[in-house]
mmCIF file of N, CA, C and O and ligand atoms in Angstrom:
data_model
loop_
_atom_site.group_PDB
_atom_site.id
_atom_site.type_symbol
_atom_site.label_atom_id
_atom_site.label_comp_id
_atom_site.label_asym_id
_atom_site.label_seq_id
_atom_site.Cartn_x
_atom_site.Cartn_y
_atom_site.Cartn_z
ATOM 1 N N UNK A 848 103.724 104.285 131.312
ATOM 2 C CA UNK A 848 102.667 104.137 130.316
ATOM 3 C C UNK A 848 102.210 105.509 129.840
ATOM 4 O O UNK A 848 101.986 106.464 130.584
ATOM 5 N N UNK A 849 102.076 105.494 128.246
ATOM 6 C CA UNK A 849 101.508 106.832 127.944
ATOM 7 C C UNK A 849 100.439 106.455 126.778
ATOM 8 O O UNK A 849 100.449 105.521 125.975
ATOM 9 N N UNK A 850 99.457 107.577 126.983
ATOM 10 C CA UNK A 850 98.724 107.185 125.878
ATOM 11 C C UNK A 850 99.049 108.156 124.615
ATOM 12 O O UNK A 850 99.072 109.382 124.514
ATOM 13 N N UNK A 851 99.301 107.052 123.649
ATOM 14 C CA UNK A 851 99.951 108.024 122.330
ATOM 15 C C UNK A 851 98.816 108.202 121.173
ATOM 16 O O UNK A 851 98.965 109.002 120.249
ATOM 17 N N UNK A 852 97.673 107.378 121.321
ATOM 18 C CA UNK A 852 96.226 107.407 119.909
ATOM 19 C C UNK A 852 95.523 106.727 120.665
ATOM 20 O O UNK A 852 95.716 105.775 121.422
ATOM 21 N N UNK A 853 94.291 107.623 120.222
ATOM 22 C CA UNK A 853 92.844 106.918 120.401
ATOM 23 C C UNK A 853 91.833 107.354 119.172
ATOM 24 O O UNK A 853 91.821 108.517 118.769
ATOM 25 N N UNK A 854 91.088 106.457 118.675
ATOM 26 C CA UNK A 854 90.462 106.211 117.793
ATOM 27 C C UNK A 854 89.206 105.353 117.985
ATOM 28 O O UNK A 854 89.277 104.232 118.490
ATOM 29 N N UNK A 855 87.848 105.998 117.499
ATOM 30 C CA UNK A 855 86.751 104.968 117.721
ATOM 31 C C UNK A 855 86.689 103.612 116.774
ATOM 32 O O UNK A 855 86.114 102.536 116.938
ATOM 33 N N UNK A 856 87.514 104.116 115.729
ATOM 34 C CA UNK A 856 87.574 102.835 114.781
ATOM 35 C C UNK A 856 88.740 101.528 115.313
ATOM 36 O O UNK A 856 89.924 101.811 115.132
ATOM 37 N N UNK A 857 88.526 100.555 115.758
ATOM 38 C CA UNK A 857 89.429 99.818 116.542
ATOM 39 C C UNK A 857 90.685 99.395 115.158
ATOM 40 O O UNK A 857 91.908 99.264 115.216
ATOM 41 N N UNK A 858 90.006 99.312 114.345
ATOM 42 C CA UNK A 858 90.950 98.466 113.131
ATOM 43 C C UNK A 858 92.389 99.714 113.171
ATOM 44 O O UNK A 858 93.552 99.355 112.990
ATOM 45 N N UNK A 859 92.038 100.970 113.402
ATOM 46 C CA UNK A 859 93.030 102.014 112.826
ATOM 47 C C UNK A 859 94.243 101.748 114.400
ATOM 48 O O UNK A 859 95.466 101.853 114.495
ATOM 49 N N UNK A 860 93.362 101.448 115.228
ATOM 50 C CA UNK A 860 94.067 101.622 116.726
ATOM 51 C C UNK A 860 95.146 100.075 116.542
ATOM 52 O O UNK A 860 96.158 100.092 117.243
ATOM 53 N N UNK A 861 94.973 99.041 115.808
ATOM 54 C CA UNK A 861 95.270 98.148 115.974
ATOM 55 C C UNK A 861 96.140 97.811 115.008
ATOM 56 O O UNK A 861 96.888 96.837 115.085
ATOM 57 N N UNK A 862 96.081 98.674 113.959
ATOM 58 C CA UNK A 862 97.132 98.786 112.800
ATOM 59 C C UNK A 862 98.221 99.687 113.285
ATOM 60 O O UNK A 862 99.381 99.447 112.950
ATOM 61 N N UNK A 863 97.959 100.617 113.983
ATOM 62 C CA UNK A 863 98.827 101.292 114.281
ATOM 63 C C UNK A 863 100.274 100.631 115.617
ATOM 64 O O UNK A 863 101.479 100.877 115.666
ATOM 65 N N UNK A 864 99.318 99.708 116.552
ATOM 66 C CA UNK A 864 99.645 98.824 117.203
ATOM 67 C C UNK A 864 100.900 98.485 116.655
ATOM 68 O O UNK A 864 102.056 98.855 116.863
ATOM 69 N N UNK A 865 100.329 97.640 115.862
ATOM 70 C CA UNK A 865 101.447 96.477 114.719
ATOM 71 C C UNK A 865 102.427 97.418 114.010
ATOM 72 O O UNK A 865 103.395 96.715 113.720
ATOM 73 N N UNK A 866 102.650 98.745 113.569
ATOM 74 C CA UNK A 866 103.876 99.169 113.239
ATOM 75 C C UNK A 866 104.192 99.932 114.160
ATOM 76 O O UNK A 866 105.281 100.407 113.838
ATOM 77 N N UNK A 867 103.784 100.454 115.415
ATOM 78 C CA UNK A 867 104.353 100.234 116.808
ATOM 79 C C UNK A 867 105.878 99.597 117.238
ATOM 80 O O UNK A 867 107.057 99.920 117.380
ATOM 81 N N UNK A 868 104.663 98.095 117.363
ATOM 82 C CA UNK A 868 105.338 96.924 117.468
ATOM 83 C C UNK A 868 106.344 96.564 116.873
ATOM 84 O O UNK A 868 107.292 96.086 117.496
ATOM 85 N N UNK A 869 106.357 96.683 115.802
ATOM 86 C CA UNK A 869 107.595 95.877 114.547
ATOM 87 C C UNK A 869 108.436 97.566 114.104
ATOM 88 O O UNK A 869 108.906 97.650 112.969
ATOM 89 N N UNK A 870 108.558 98.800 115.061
ATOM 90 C CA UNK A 870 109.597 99.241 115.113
ATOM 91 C C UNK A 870 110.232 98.952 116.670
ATOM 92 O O UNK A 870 111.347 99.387 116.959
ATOM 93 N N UNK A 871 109.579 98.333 117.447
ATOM 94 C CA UNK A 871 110.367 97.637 118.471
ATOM 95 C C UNK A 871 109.692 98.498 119.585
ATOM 96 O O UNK A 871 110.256 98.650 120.668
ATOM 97 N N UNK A 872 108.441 99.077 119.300
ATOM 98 C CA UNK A 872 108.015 100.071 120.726
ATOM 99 C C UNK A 872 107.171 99.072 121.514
ATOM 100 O O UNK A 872 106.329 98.519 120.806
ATOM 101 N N UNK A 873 107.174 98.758 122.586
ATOM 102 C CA UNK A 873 106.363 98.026 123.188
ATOM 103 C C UNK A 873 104.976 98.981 123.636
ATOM 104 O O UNK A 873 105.008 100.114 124.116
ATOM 105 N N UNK A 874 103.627 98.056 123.286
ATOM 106 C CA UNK A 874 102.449 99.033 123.405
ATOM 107 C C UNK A 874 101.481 98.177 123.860
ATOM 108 O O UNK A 874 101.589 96.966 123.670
ATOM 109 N N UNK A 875 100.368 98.751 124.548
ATOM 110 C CA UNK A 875 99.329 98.603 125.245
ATOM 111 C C UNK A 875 97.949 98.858 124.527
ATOM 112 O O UNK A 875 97.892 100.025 124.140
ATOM 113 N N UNK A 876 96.886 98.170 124.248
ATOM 114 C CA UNK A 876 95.468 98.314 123.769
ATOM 115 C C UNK A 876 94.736 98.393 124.907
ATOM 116 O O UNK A 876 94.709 97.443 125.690
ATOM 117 N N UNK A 877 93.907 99.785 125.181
ATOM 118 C CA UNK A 877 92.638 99.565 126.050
ATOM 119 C C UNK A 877 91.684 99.874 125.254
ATOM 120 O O UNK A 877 91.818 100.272 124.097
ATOM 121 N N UNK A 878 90.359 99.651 126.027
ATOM 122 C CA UNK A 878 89.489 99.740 125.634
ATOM 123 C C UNK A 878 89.144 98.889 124.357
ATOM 124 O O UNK A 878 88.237 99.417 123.713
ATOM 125 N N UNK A 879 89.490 98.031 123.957
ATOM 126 C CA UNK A 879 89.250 97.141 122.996
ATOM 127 C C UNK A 879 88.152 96.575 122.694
ATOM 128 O O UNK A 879 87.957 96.548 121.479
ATOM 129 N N UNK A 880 87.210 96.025 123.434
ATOM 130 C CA UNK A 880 86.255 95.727 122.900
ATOM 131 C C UNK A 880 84.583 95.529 123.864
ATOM 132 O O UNK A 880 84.869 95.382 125.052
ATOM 133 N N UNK A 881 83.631 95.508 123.732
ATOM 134 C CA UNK A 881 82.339 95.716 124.485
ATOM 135 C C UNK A 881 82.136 94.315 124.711
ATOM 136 O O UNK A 881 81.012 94.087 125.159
ATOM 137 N N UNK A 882 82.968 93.145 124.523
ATOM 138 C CA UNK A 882 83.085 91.833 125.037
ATOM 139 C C UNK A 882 84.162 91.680 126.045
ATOM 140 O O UNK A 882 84.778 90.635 126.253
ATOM 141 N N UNK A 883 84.331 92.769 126.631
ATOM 142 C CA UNK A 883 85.351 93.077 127.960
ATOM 143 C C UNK A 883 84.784 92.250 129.134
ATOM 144 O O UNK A 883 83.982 91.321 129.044
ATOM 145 N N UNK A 884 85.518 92.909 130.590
ATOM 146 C CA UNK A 884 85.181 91.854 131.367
ATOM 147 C C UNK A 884 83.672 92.692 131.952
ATOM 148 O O UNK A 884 83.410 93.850 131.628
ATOM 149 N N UNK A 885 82.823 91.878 132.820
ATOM 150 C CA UNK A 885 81.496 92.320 132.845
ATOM 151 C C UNK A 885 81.778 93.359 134.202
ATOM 152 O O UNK A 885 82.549 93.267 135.157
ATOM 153 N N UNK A 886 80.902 94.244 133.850
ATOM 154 C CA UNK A 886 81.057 95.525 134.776
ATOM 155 C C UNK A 886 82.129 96.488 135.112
ATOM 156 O O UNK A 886 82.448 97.197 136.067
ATOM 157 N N UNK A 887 82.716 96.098 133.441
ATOM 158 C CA UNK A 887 83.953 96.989 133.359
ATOM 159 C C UNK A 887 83.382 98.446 132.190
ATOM 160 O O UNK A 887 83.379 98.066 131.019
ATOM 161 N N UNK A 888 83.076 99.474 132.310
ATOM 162 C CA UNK A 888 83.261 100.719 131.821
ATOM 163 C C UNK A 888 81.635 100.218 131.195
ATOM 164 O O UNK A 888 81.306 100.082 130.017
ATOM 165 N N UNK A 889 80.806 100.012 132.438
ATOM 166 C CA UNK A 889 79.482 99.697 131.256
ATOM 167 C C UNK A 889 78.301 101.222 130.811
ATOM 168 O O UNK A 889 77.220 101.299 130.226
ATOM 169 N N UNK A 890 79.167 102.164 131.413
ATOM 170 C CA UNK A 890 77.791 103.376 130.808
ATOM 171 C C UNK A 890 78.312 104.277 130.231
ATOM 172 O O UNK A 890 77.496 105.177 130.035
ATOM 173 N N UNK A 891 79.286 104.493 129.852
ATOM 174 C CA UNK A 891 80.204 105.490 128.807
ATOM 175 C C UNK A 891 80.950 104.974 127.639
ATOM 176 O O UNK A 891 81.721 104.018 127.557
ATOM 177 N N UNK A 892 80.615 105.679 126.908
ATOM 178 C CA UNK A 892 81.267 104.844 125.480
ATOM 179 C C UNK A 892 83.007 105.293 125.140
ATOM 180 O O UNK A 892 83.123 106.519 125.121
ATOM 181 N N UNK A 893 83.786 104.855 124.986
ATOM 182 C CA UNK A 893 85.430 104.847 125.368
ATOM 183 C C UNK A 893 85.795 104.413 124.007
ATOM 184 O O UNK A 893 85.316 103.418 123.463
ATOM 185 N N UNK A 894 86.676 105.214 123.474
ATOM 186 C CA UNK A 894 87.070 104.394 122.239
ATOM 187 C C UNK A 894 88.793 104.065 122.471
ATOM 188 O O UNK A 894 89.744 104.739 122.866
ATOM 189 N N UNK A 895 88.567 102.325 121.886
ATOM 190 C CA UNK A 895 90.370 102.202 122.038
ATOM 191 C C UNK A 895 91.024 103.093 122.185
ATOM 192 O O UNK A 895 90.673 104.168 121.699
ATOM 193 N N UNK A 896 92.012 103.001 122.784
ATOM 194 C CA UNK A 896 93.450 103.622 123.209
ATOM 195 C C UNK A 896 94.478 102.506 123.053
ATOM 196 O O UNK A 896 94.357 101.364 123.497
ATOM 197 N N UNK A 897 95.463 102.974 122.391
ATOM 198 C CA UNK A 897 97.043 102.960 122.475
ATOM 199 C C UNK A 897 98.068 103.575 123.056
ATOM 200 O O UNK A 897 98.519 104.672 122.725
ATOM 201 N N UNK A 898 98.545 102.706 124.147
ATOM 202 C CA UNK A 898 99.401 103.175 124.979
ATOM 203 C C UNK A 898 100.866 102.552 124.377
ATOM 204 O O UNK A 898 101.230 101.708 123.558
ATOM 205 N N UNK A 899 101.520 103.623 125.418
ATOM 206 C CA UNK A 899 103.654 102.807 124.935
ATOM 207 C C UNK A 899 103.377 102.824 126.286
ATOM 208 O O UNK A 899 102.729 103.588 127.001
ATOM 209 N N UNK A 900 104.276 101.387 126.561
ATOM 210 C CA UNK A 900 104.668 100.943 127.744
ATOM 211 C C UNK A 900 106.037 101.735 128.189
ATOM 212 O O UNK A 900 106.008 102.182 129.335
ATOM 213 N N UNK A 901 107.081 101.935 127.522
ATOM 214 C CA UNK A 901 107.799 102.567 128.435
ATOM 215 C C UNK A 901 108.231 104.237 127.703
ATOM 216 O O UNK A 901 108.916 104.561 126.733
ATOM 217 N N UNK A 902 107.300 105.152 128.911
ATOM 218 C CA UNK A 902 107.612 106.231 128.685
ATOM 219 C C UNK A 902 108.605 106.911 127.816
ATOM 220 O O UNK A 902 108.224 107.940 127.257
ATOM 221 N N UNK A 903 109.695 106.539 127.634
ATOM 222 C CA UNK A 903 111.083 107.299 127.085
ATOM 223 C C UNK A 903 110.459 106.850 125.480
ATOM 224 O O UNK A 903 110.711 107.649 124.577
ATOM 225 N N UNK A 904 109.894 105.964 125.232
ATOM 226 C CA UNK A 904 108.776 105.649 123.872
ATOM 227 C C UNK A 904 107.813 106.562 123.508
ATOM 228 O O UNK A 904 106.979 106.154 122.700
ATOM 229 N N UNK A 905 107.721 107.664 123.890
ATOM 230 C CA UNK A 905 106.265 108.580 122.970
ATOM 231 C C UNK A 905 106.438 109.121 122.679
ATOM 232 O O UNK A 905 105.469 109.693 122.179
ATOM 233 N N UNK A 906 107.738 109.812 122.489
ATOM 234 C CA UNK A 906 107.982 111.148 121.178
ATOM 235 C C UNK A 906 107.692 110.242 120.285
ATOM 236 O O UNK A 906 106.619 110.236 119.682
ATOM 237 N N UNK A 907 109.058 108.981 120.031
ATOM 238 C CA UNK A 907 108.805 108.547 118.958
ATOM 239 C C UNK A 907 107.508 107.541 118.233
ATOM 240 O O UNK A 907 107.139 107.297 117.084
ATOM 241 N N UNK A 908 107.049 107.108 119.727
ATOM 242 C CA UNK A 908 105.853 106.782 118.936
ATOM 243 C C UNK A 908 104.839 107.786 118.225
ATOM 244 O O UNK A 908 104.263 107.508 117.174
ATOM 245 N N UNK A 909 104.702 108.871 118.852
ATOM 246 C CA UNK A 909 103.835 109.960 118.440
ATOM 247 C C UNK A 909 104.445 110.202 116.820
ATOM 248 O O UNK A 909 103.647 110.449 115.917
ATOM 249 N N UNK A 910 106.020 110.098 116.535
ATOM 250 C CA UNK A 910 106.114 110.636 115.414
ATOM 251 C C UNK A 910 106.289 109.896 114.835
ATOM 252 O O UNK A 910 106.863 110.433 113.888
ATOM 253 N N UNK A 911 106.194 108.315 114.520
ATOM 254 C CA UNK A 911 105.624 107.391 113.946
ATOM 255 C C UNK A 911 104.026 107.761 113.786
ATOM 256 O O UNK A 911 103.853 107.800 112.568
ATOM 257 N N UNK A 912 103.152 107.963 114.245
ATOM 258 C CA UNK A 912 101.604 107.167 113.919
ATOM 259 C C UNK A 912 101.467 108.648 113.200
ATOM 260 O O UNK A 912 100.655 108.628 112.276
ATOM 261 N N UNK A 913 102.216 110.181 113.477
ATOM 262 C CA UNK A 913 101.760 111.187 113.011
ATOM 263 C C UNK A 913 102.305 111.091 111.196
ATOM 264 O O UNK A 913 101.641 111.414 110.211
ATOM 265 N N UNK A 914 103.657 110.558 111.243
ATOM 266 C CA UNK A 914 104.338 110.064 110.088
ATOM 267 C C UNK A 914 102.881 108.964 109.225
ATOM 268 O O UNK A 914 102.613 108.984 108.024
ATOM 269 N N UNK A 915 102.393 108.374 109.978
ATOM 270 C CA UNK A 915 101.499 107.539 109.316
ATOM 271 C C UNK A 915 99.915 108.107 109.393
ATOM 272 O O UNK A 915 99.342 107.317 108.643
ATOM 273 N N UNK A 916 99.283 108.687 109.699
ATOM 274 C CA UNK A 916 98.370 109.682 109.208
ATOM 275 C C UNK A 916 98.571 110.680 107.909
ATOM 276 O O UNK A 916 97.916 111.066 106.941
ATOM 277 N N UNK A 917 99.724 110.838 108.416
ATOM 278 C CA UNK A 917 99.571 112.216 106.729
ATOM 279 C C UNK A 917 99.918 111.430 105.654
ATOM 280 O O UNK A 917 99.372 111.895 104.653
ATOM 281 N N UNK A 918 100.707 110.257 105.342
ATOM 282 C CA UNK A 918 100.672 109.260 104.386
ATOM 283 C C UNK A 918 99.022 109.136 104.460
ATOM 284 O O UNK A 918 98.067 109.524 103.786
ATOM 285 N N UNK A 919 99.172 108.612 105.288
ATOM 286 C CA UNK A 919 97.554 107.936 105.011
ATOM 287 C C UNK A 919 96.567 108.966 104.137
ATOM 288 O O UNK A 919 96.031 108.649 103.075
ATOM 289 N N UNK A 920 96.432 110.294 104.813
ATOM 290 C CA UNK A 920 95.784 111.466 104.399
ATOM 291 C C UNK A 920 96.133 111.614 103.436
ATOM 292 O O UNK A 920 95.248 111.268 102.652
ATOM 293 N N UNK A 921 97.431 112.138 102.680
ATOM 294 C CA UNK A 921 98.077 111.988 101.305
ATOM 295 C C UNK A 921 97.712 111.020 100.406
ATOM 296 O O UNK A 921 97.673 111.458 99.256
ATOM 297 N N UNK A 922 97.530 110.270 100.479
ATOM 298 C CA UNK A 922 97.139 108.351 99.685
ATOM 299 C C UNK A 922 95.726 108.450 99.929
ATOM 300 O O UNK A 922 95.241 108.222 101.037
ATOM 301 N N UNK A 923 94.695 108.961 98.385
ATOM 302 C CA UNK A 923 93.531 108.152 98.600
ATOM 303 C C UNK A 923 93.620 107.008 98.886
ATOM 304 O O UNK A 923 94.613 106.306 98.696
ATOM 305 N N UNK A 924 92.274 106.573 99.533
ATOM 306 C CA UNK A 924 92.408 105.188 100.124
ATOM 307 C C UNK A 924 90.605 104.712 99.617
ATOM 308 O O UNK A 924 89.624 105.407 99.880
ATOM 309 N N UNK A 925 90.581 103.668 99.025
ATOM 310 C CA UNK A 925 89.509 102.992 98.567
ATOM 311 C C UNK A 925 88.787 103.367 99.585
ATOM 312 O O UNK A 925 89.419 103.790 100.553
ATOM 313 N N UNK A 926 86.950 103.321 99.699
ATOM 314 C CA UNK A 926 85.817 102.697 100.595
ATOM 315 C C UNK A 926 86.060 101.234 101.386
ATOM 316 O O UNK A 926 86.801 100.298 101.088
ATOM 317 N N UNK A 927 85.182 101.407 102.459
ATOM 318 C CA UNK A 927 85.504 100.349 102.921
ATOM 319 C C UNK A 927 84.641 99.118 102.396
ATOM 320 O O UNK A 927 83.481 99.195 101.994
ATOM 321 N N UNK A 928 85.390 98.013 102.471
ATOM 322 C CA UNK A 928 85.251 96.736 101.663
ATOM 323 C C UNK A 928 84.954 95.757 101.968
ATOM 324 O O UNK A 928 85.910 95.232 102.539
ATOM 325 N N UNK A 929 83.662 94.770 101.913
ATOM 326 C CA UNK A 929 83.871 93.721 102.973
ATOM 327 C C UNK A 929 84.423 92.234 102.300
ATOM 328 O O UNK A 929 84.411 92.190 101.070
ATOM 329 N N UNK A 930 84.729 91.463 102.768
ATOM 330 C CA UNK A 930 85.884 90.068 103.301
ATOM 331 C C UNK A 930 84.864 89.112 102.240
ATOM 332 O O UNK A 930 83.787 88.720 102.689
ATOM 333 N N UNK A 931 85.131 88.884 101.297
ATOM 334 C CA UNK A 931 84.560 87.724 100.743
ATOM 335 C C UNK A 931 84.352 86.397 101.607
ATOM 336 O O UNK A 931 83.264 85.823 101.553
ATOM 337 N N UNK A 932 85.276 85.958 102.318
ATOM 338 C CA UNK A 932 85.217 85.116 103.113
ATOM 339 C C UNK A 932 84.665 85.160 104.598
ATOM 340 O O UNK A 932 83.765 84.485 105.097
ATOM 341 N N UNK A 933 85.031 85.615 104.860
ATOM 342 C CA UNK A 933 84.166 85.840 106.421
ATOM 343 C C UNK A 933 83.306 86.693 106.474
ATOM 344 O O UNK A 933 82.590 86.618 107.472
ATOM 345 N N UNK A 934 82.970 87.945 105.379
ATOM 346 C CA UNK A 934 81.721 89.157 105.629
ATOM 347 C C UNK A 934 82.585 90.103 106.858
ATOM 348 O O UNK A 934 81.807 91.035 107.064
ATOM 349 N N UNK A 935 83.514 90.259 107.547
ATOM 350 C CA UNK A 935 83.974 91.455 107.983
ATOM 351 C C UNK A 935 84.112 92.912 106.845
ATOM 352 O O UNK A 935 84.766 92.986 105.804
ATOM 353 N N UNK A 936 83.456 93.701 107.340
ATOM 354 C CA UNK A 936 83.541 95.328 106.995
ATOM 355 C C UNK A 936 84.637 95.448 107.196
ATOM 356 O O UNK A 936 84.984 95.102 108.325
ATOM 357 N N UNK A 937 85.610 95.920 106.358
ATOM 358 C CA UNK A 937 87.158 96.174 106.090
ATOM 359 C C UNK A 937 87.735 97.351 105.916
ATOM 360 O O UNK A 937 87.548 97.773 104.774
ATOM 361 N N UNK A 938 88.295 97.976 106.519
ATOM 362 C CA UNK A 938 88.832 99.674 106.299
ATOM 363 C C UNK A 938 89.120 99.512 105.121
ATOM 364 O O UNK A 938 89.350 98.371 104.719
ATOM 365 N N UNK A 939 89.190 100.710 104.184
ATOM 366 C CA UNK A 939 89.810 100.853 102.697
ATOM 367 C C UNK A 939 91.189 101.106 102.922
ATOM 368 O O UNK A 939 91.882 101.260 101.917
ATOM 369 N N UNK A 940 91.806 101.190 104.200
ATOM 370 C CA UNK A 940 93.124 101.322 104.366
ATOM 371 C C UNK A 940 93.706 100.674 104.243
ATOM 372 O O UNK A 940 94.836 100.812 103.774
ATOM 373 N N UNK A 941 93.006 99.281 104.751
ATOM 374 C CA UNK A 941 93.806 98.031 104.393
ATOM 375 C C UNK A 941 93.802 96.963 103.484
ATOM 376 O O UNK A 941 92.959 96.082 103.654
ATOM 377 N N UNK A 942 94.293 96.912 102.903
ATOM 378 C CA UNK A 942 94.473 95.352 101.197
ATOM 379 C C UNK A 942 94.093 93.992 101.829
ATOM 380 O O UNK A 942 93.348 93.213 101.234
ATOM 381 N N UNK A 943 94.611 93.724 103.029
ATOM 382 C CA UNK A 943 93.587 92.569 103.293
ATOM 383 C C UNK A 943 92.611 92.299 104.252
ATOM 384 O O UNK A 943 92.251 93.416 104.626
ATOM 385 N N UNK A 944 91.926 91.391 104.913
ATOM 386 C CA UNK A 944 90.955 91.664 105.693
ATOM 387 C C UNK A 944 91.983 91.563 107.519
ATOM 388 O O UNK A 944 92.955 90.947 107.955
ATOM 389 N N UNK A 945 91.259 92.304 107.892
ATOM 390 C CA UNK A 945 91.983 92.285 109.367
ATOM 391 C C UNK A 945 91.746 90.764 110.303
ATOM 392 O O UNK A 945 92.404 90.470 111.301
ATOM 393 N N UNK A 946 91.070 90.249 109.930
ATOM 394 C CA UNK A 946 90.338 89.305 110.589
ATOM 395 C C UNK A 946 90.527 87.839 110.068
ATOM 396 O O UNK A 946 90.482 86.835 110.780
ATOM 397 N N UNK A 947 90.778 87.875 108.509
ATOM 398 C CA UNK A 947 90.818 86.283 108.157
ATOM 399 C C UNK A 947 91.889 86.378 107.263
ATOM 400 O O UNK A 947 92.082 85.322 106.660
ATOM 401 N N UNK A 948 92.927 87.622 106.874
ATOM 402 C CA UNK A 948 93.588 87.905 105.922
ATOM 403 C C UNK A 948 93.507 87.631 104.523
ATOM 404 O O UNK A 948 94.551 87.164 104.071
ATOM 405 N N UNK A 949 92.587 87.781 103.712
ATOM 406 C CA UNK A 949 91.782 87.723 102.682
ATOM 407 C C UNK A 949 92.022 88.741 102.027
ATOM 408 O O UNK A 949 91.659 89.848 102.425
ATOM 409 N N UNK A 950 92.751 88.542 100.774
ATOM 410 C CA UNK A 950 93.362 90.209 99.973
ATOM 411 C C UNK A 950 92.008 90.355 99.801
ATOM 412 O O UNK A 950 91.076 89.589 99.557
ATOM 413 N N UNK A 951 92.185 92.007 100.067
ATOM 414 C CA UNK A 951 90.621 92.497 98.927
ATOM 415 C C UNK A 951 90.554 92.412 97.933
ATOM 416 O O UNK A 951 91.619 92.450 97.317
ATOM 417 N N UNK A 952 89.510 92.276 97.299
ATOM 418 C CA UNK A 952 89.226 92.307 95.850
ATOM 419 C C UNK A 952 89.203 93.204 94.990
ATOM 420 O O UNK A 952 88.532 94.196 95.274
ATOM 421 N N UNK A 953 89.810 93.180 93.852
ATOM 422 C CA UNK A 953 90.913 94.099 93.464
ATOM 423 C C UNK A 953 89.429 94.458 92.087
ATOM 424 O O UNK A 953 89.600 95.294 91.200
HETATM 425 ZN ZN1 LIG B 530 87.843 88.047 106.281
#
C-alpha cells in the first residue's frame, strides 16, 4: 500500500480514484468521511487519502493524477455549481453532479 494523493476536498480524491481505477490500478480511500466508524480519528482533522494497493502501482499512479492536475491547472474550470436536483455543492471540475449525476447547467 502506498499513499499516492491527499486532498481536503473529497470530490477531487474520489475522481481521481475512478481514473485510477479504469486505468486498471487498484486503490484504496481513507479517511473518507466524519460518518466513519465511532471513535475512529475523533480529534484531528485528516483529509482523504488515496492509496494504490499494490506497490509496483505508484510511479504510475503518481504520473497519472500529476498528468491530471496540470490539465486540470491548464483548463479553466467553471465555479463551483450546485445540483438542481439534489442541492449538492459541485466542483467546477466536474459537468455532472457527483452524487445524483445531474449534468450541470450549462
Ligand atoms: Zn445532484
Amino acid at each position: 500500500m502506498r499513499l499516492v494523493f491527499e486532498h481536503i476536498d473529497f470530490t477531487i480524491v474520489g475522481h481521481l480514484q475512478t481514473i485510477l481505477e479504469s486505468e486498471g490500478i487498484r486503490t484504496e480511500l481513507r479517511n473518507t468521511g466524519s460518518t466513519g466508524l465511532a471513535g475512529e480519528v475523533p480529534y484531528t482533522q485528516v483529509y482523504p487519502e488515496l492509496w494504490v494497493v499494490e506497490n509496483s502501482d505508484e510511479t504510475r499512479a503518481r504520473e497519472i493524477i500529476r498528468d491530471y492536475r496540470e490539465k486540470d491547472a491548464a483548463t479553466p474550470t467553471g465555479p463551483a455549481w450546485v445540483c438542481e436536483k439534489c442541492g449538492e455543492s459541485v466542483d467546477g471540475i466536474f459537468n455532472e453532479c457527483w452524487n445524483c449525476s445531474t449534468p450541470a447547467p450549462v
